[in-house]
PDB file of C-alpha atoms in Angstrom:
ATOM      1  CA  MET A   1     -19.237 -26.726  -3.870  1.00  0.00           C
ATOM      2  CA  THR A   2     -20.895 -26.843  -7.268  1.00  0.00           C
ATOM      3  CA  ARG A   3     -19.188 -25.776 -10.475  1.00  0.00           C
ATOM      4  CA  GLU A   4     -21.341 -22.624 -10.636  1.00  0.00           C
ATOM      5  CA  GLU A   5     -20.413 -21.695  -7.059  1.00  0.00           C
ATOM      6  CA  LYS A   6     -16.731 -22.190  -7.859  1.00  0.00           C
ATOM      7  CA  GLU A   7     -17.003 -20.055 -10.983  1.00  0.00           C
ATOM      8  CA  SER A   8     -18.811 -17.359  -9.019  1.00  0.00           C
ATOM      9  CA  SER A   9     -16.155 -17.462  -6.287  1.00  0.00           C
ATOM     10  CA  VAL A  10     -13.334 -17.202  -8.850  1.00  0.00           C
ATOM     11  CA  ALA A  11     -15.093 -14.260 -10.585  1.00  0.00           C
ATOM     12  CA  GLU A  12     -15.549 -12.470  -7.250  1.00  0.00           C
ATOM     13  CA  LEU A  13     -11.906 -13.035  -6.311  1.00  0.00           C
ATOM     14  CA  ARG A  14     -10.773 -11.913  -9.761  1.00  0.00           C
ATOM     15  CA  GLU A  15     -12.694  -8.650  -9.413  1.00  0.00           C
ATOM     16  CA  VAL A  16     -11.024  -7.916  -6.058  1.00  0.00           C
ATOM     17  CA  ILE A  17      -7.599  -8.909  -7.420  1.00  0.00           C
ATOM     18  CA  ASP A  18      -8.038  -6.605 -10.431  1.00  0.00           C
ATOM     19  CA  ARG A  19      -8.793  -3.632  -8.161  1.00  0.00           C
ATOM     20  CA  SER A  20      -6.017  -4.349  -5.661  1.00  0.00           C
ATOM     21  CA  THR A  21      -2.551  -2.817  -5.560  1.00  0.00           C
ATOM     22  CA  GLY A  22      -1.379  -4.928  -2.638  1.00  0.00           C
ATOM     23  CA  MET A  23      -2.159  -8.518  -1.614  1.00  0.00           C
ATOM     24  CA  TYR A  24      -1.063 -10.173   1.626  1.00  0.00           C
ATOM     25  CA  PHE A  25      -1.283 -13.966   1.739  1.00  0.00           C
ATOM     26  CA  THR A  26      -1.703 -15.289   5.275  1.00  0.00           C
ATOM     27  CA  ASP A  27      -1.875 -18.696   6.893  1.00  0.00           C
ATOM     28  CA  PHE A  28      -4.607 -18.369   9.497  1.00  0.00           C
ATOM     29  CA  GLU A  29      -4.338 -21.940  10.778  1.00  0.00           C
ATOM     30  CA  GLY A  30      -4.758 -22.053  14.554  1.00  0.00           C
ATOM     31  CA  MET A  31      -6.713 -18.806  14.724  1.00  0.00           C
ATOM     32  CA  THR A  32     -10.014 -18.787  16.516  1.00  0.00           C
ATOM     33  CA  VAL A  33     -13.210 -17.611  14.850  1.00  0.00           C
ATOM     34  CA  GLU A  34     -13.130 -14.585  17.158  1.00  0.00           C
ATOM     35  CA  GLN A  35      -9.592 -13.657  16.050  1.00  0.00           C
ATOM     36  CA  THR A  36     -10.482 -14.062  12.377  1.00  0.00           C
ATOM     37  CA  THR A  37     -13.583 -11.910  12.845  1.00  0.00           C
ATOM     38  CA  ARG A  38     -11.575  -9.200  14.628  1.00  0.00           C
ATOM     39  CA  LEU A  39      -8.994  -9.212  11.835  1.00  0.00           C
ATOM     40  CA  ARG A  40     -11.693  -8.913   9.171  1.00  0.00           C
ATOM     41  CA  ASN A  41     -13.327  -6.045  11.101  1.00  0.00           C
ATOM     42  CA  GLU A  42     -10.023  -4.161  11.503  1.00  0.00           C
ATOM     43  CA  LEU A  43      -9.295  -4.492   7.790  1.00  0.00           C
ATOM     44  CA  ARG A  44     -12.857  -3.575   6.809  1.00  0.00           C
ATOM     45  CA  SER A  45     -12.849  -0.464   9.034  1.00  0.00           C
ATOM     46  CA  ALA A  46      -9.747   0.708   7.110  1.00  0.00           C
ATOM     47  CA  GLY A  47     -11.534   0.195   3.764  1.00  0.00           C
ATOM     48  CA  LEU A  48      -9.679  -3.048   3.018  1.00  0.00           C
ATOM     49  CA  THR A  49     -10.867  -6.554   2.188  1.00  0.00           C
ATOM     50  CA  PHE A  50      -9.970  -9.978   3.601  1.00  0.00           C
ATOM     51  CA  LYS A  51     -10.980 -13.069   1.630  1.00  0.00           C
ATOM     52  CA  VAL A  52     -10.617 -16.716   2.545  1.00  0.00           C
ATOM     53  CA  GLY A  53     -10.872 -19.298  -0.187  1.00  0.00           C
ATOM     54  CA  LYS A  54      -9.684 -22.602  -1.486  1.00  0.00           C
ATOM     55  CA  ASN A  55      -6.133 -22.394  -2.770  1.00  0.00           C
ATOM     56  CA  THR A  56      -7.143 -23.798  -6.162  1.00  0.00           C
ATOM     57  CA  LEU A  57      -9.779 -21.080  -6.585  1.00  0.00           C
ATOM     58  CA  ILE A  58      -7.394 -18.324  -5.473  1.00  0.00           C
ATOM     59  CA  ARG A  59      -4.770 -19.712  -7.866  1.00  0.00           C
ATOM     60  CA  ARG A  60      -7.283 -19.740 -10.728  1.00  0.00           C
ATOM     61  CA  ALA A  61      -8.398 -16.147  -9.993  1.00  0.00           C
ATOM     62  CA  LEU A  62      -4.767 -14.969  -9.865  1.00  0.00           C
ATOM     63  CA  ASP A  63      -4.059 -16.766 -13.140  1.00  0.00           C
ATOM     64  CA  ASP A  64      -7.139 -15.247 -14.794  1.00  0.00           C
ATOM     65  CA  ALA A  65      -5.981 -11.789 -13.616  1.00  0.00           C
ATOM     66  CA  GLY A  66      -2.499 -12.391 -15.022  1.00  0.00           C
ATOM     67  CA  ARG A  67      -0.854 -12.075 -11.602  1.00  0.00           C
ATOM     68  CA  LEU A  68       0.036 -15.671 -10.819  1.00  0.00           C
ATOM     69  CA  THR A  69       3.788 -15.965 -10.255  1.00  0.00           C
ATOM     70  CA  ASP A  70       5.890 -18.856  -8.988  1.00  0.00           C
ATOM     71  CA  PRO A  71       6.246 -17.334  -5.483  1.00  0.00           C
ATOM     72  CA  LEU A  72       2.469 -16.831  -5.289  1.00  0.00           C
ATOM     73  CA  ARG A  73       1.860 -20.381  -6.497  1.00  0.00           C
ATOM     74  CA  ALA A  74       4.230 -21.664  -3.781  1.00  0.00           C
ATOM     75  CA  ALA A  75       2.442 -19.611  -1.098  1.00  0.00           C
ATOM     76  CA  LEU A  76      -0.932 -21.176  -1.863  1.00  0.00           C
ATOM     77  CA  VAL A  77      -0.705 -24.075   0.569  1.00  0.00           C
ATOM     78  CA  ARG A  78      -2.561 -24.833   3.797  1.00  0.00           C
ATOM     79  CA  GLN A  79      -5.313 -22.416   4.856  1.00  0.00           C
ATOM     80  CA  THR A  80      -5.009 -19.154   2.974  1.00  0.00           C
ATOM     81  CA  GLY A  81      -6.574 -15.790   3.643  1.00  0.00           C
ATOM     82  CA  VAL A  82      -5.750 -12.781   1.504  1.00  0.00           C
ATOM     83  CA  ALA A  83      -5.829  -9.159   2.676  1.00  0.00           C
ATOM     84  CA  PHE A  84      -6.245  -6.725  -0.200  1.00  0.00           C
ATOM     85  CA  GLY A  85      -5.104  -3.097  -0.324  1.00  0.00           C
ATOM     86  CA  PHE A  86      -6.499  -0.719  -2.892  1.00  0.00           C
ATOM     87  CA  ASP A  87      -5.555   2.994  -2.705  1.00  0.00           C
ATOM     88  CA  ASP A  88      -2.662   2.430  -0.311  1.00  0.00           C
ATOM     89  CA  PRO A  89      -1.043  -0.940  -1.051  1.00  0.00           C
ATOM     90  CA  VAL A  90       0.852  -0.922   2.256  1.00  0.00           C
ATOM     91  CA  ALA A  91      -2.149  -0.270   4.534  1.00  0.00           C
ATOM     92  CA  PRO A  92      -2.855  -3.999   5.096  1.00  0.00           C
ATOM     93  CA  ALA A  93       0.774  -4.524   6.170  1.00  0.00           C
ATOM     94  CA  ARG A  94       0.411  -2.036   9.028  1.00  0.00           C
ATOM     95  CA  ILE A  95      -2.829  -3.590  10.236  1.00  0.00           C
ATOM     96  CA  LEU A  96      -1.479  -7.150   9.922  1.00  0.00           C
ATOM     97  CA  ARG A  97       1.762  -6.207  11.738  1.00  0.00           C
ATOM     98  CA  ASP A  98      -0.164  -4.749  14.695  1.00  0.00           C
ATOM     99  CA  PHE A  99      -2.687  -7.602  14.745  1.00  0.00           C
ATOM    100  CA  ILE A 100       0.008 -10.296  14.615  1.00  0.00           C
ATOM    101  CA  GLU A 101       1.916  -8.670  17.488  1.00  0.00           C
ATOM    102  CA  LYS A 102      -1.231  -8.686  19.651  1.00  0.00           C
ATOM    103  CA  ASN A 103      -2.275 -12.262  18.768  1.00  0.00           C
ATOM    104  CA  GLN A 104       0.680 -14.571  19.426  1.00  0.00           C
ATOM    105  CA  ASP A 105       2.094 -14.317  15.892  1.00  0.00           C
ATOM    106  CA  LYS A 106      -1.194 -15.256  14.186  1.00  0.00           C
ATOM    107  CA  PRO A 107      -1.945 -15.182  11.355  1.00  0.00           C
ATOM    108  CA  VAL A 108       1.386 -15.962   9.722  1.00  0.00           C
ATOM    109  CA  LEU A 109       2.176 -13.821   6.701  1.00  0.00           C
ATOM    110  CA  LYS A 110       3.287 -16.093   3.886  1.00  0.00           C
ATOM    111  CA  LEU A 111       3.923 -13.485   1.239  1.00  0.00           C
ATOM    112  CA  ALA A 112       3.159  -9.891   0.259  1.00  0.00           C
ATOM    113  CA  TYR A 113       2.562  -8.908  -3.362  1.00  0.00           C
ATOM    114  CA  ILE A 114       2.702  -5.148  -3.852  1.00  0.00           C
ATOM    115  CA  GLU A 115       2.322  -3.601  -7.296  1.00  0.00           C
ATOM    116  CA  GLY A 116       4.064  -6.513  -9.025  1.00  0.00           C
ATOM    117  CA  GLN A 117       6.819  -6.937  -6.410  1.00  0.00           C
ATOM    118  CA  THR A 118       6.911  -9.966  -4.086  1.00  0.00           C
ATOM    119  CA  TYR A 119       8.099  -9.779  -0.461  1.00  0.00           C
ATOM    120  CA  PRO A 120       8.538 -12.789   1.856  1.00  0.00           C
ATOM    121  CA  GLY A 121       6.429 -12.920   5.001  1.00  0.00           C
ATOM    122  CA  LYS A 122       9.445 -12.322   7.248  1.00  0.00           C
ATOM    123  CA  ASP A 123       9.735  -8.809   5.750  1.00  0.00           C
ATOM    124  CA  LEU A 124       6.361  -7.685   7.131  1.00  0.00           C
ATOM    125  CA  LYS A 125       7.882  -5.036   9.410  1.00  0.00           C
ATOM    126  CA  LYS A 126       9.961  -3.624   6.543  1.00  0.00           C
ATOM    127  CA  VAL A 127       6.936  -3.524   4.254  1.00  0.00           C
ATOM    128  CA  ALA A 128       4.791  -1.896   6.958  1.00  0.00           C
ATOM    129  CA  ALA A 129       7.446   0.835   7.274  1.00  0.00           C
ATOM    130  CA  PHE A 130       7.093   1.824   3.595  1.00  0.00           C
ATOM    131  CA  PRO A 131       5.691   5.349   3.202  1.00  0.00           C
ATOM    132  CA  THR A 132       2.100   5.769   2.111  1.00  0.00           C
ATOM    133  CA  LYS A 133       1.315   6.947  -1.399  1.00  0.00           C
ATOM    134  CA  LYS A 134       0.257  10.315   0.048  1.00  0.00           C
ATOM    135  CA  ASP A 135       3.646  10.660   1.765  1.00  0.00           C
ATOM    136  CA  VAL A 136       5.497   9.834  -1.453  1.00  0.00           C
ATOM    137  CA  MET A 137       3.394  12.270  -3.475  1.00  0.00           C
ATOM    138  CA  ALA A 138       3.903  15.017  -0.868  1.00  0.00           C
ATOM    139  CA  SER A 139       7.648  14.416  -1.022  1.00  0.00           C
ATOM    140  CA  ILE A 140       7.625  14.650  -4.815  1.00  0.00           C
ATOM    141  CA  VAL A 141       5.571  17.849  -4.766  1.00  0.00           C
ATOM    142  CA  GLY A 142       7.918  19.298  -2.153  1.00  0.00           C
ATOM    143  CA  SER A 143      10.924  18.395  -4.286  1.00  0.00           C
ATOM    144  CA  LEU A 144       9.327  20.038  -7.311  1.00  0.00           C
ATOM    145  CA  ALA A 145       8.279  23.132  -5.374  1.00  0.00           C
ATOM    146  CA  ALA A 146      11.684  23.770  -3.738  1.00  0.00           C
ATOM    147  CA  PRO A 147      13.481  24.929  -6.932  1.00  0.00           C
ATOM    148  CA  MET A 148      10.522  27.117  -7.862  1.00  0.00           C
ATOM    149  CA  GLN A 149      10.588  28.742  -4.423  1.00  0.00           C
ATOM    150  CA  GLY A 150      14.309  29.348  -4.889  1.00  0.00           C
ATOM    151  CA  ILE A 151      13.692  31.057  -8.230  1.00  0.00           C
ATOM    152  CA  VAL A 152      10.993  33.234  -6.679  1.00  0.00           C
ATOM    153  CA  GLY A 153      13.409  34.174  -3.898  1.00  0.00           C
ATOM    154  CA  VAL A 154      16.166  35.091  -6.378  1.00  0.00           C
ATOM    155  CA  LEU A 155      13.786  37.164  -8.517  1.00  0.00           C
ATOM    156  CA  GLY A 156      12.487  38.927  -5.410  1.00  0.00           C
ATOM    157  CA  ALA A 157      16.048  39.678  -4.306  1.00  0.00           C
ATOM    158  CA  LEU A 158      16.878  41.089  -7.763  1.00  0.00           C
ATOM    159  CA  GLN A 159      13.875  43.411  -7.632  1.00  0.00           C
ATOM    160  CA  ARG A 160      14.792  44.498  -4.122  1.00  0.00           C
ATOM    161  CA  ASP A 161      18.413  45.148  -5.159  1.00  0.00           C
ATOM    162  CA  ILE A 162      17.265  47.233  -8.157  1.00  0.00           C
ATOM    163  CA  VAL A 163      15.015  49.308  -5.887  1.00  0.00           C
ATOM    164  CA  TYR A 164      17.936  49.857  -3.443  1.00  0.00           C
ATOM    165  CA  LEU A 165      20.242  50.793  -6.341  1.00  0.00           C
ATOM    166  CA  VAL A 166      17.768  53.317  -7.798  1.00  0.00           C
ATOM    167  CA  ASP A 167      17.171  54.727  -4.308  1.00  0.00           C
ATOM    168  CA  ALA A 168      20.928  55.079  -3.703  1.00  0.00           C
ATOM    169  CA  ILE A 169      21.410  56.823  -7.077  1.00  0.00           C
ATOM    170  CA  GLU A 170      18.537  59.177  -6.292  1.00  0.00           C
ATOM    171  CA  LYS A 171      20.030  60.048  -2.894  1.00  0.00           C
ATOM    172  CA  LYS A 172      23.459  60.698  -4.452  1.00  0.00           C
ATOM    173  CA  LYS A 173      21.961  63.013  -7.046  1.00  0.00           C
ATOM    174  CA  ALA A 174      20.017  64.837  -4.327  1.00  0.00           C
ATOM    175  CA  GLU A 175      23.238  65.339  -2.300  1.00  0.00           C
ATOM    176  CA  ALA A 176      25.135  66.542  -5.381  1.00  0.00           C
ATOM    177  CA  VAL A 177      22.644  69.324  -6.095  1.00  0.00           C
TER     178      VAL A 177
END
């Protein structure tokens, strides 16, 4: 690989790293070409990206992006493929979990890096169980809406009580006459 090709590869990786909110570092050693192609296709169909590269180039791209940490540096050994998540940082974890279960524990997840937090590969099932961003946002909106709905209910009850009170007073006056 020429110097220009390496620089181009690092720039391409850096661009993907900059856009990503979740990165999943896998060791795909022992996988067949067919398995690797199926994994790429599953990730691509979900709007995700899977890149394979030399560890030194991945390390350089991570460093250039300001995301290289000691755990990531330690994970960059043997054959490395990286699945990238963008809008939903946990989406690759779900796809990888299902794919690994169907393919005799391949690829092996080395490490997950989600929005600045590092998770060891053995925690894949825990990470895959994280709620999606949409679920979290819906929960927050629901939590914000609940007190407002309570206030609306109380105000509605007050209006209703005032109407009943006025009606009762009117009936009493009508009976008194």
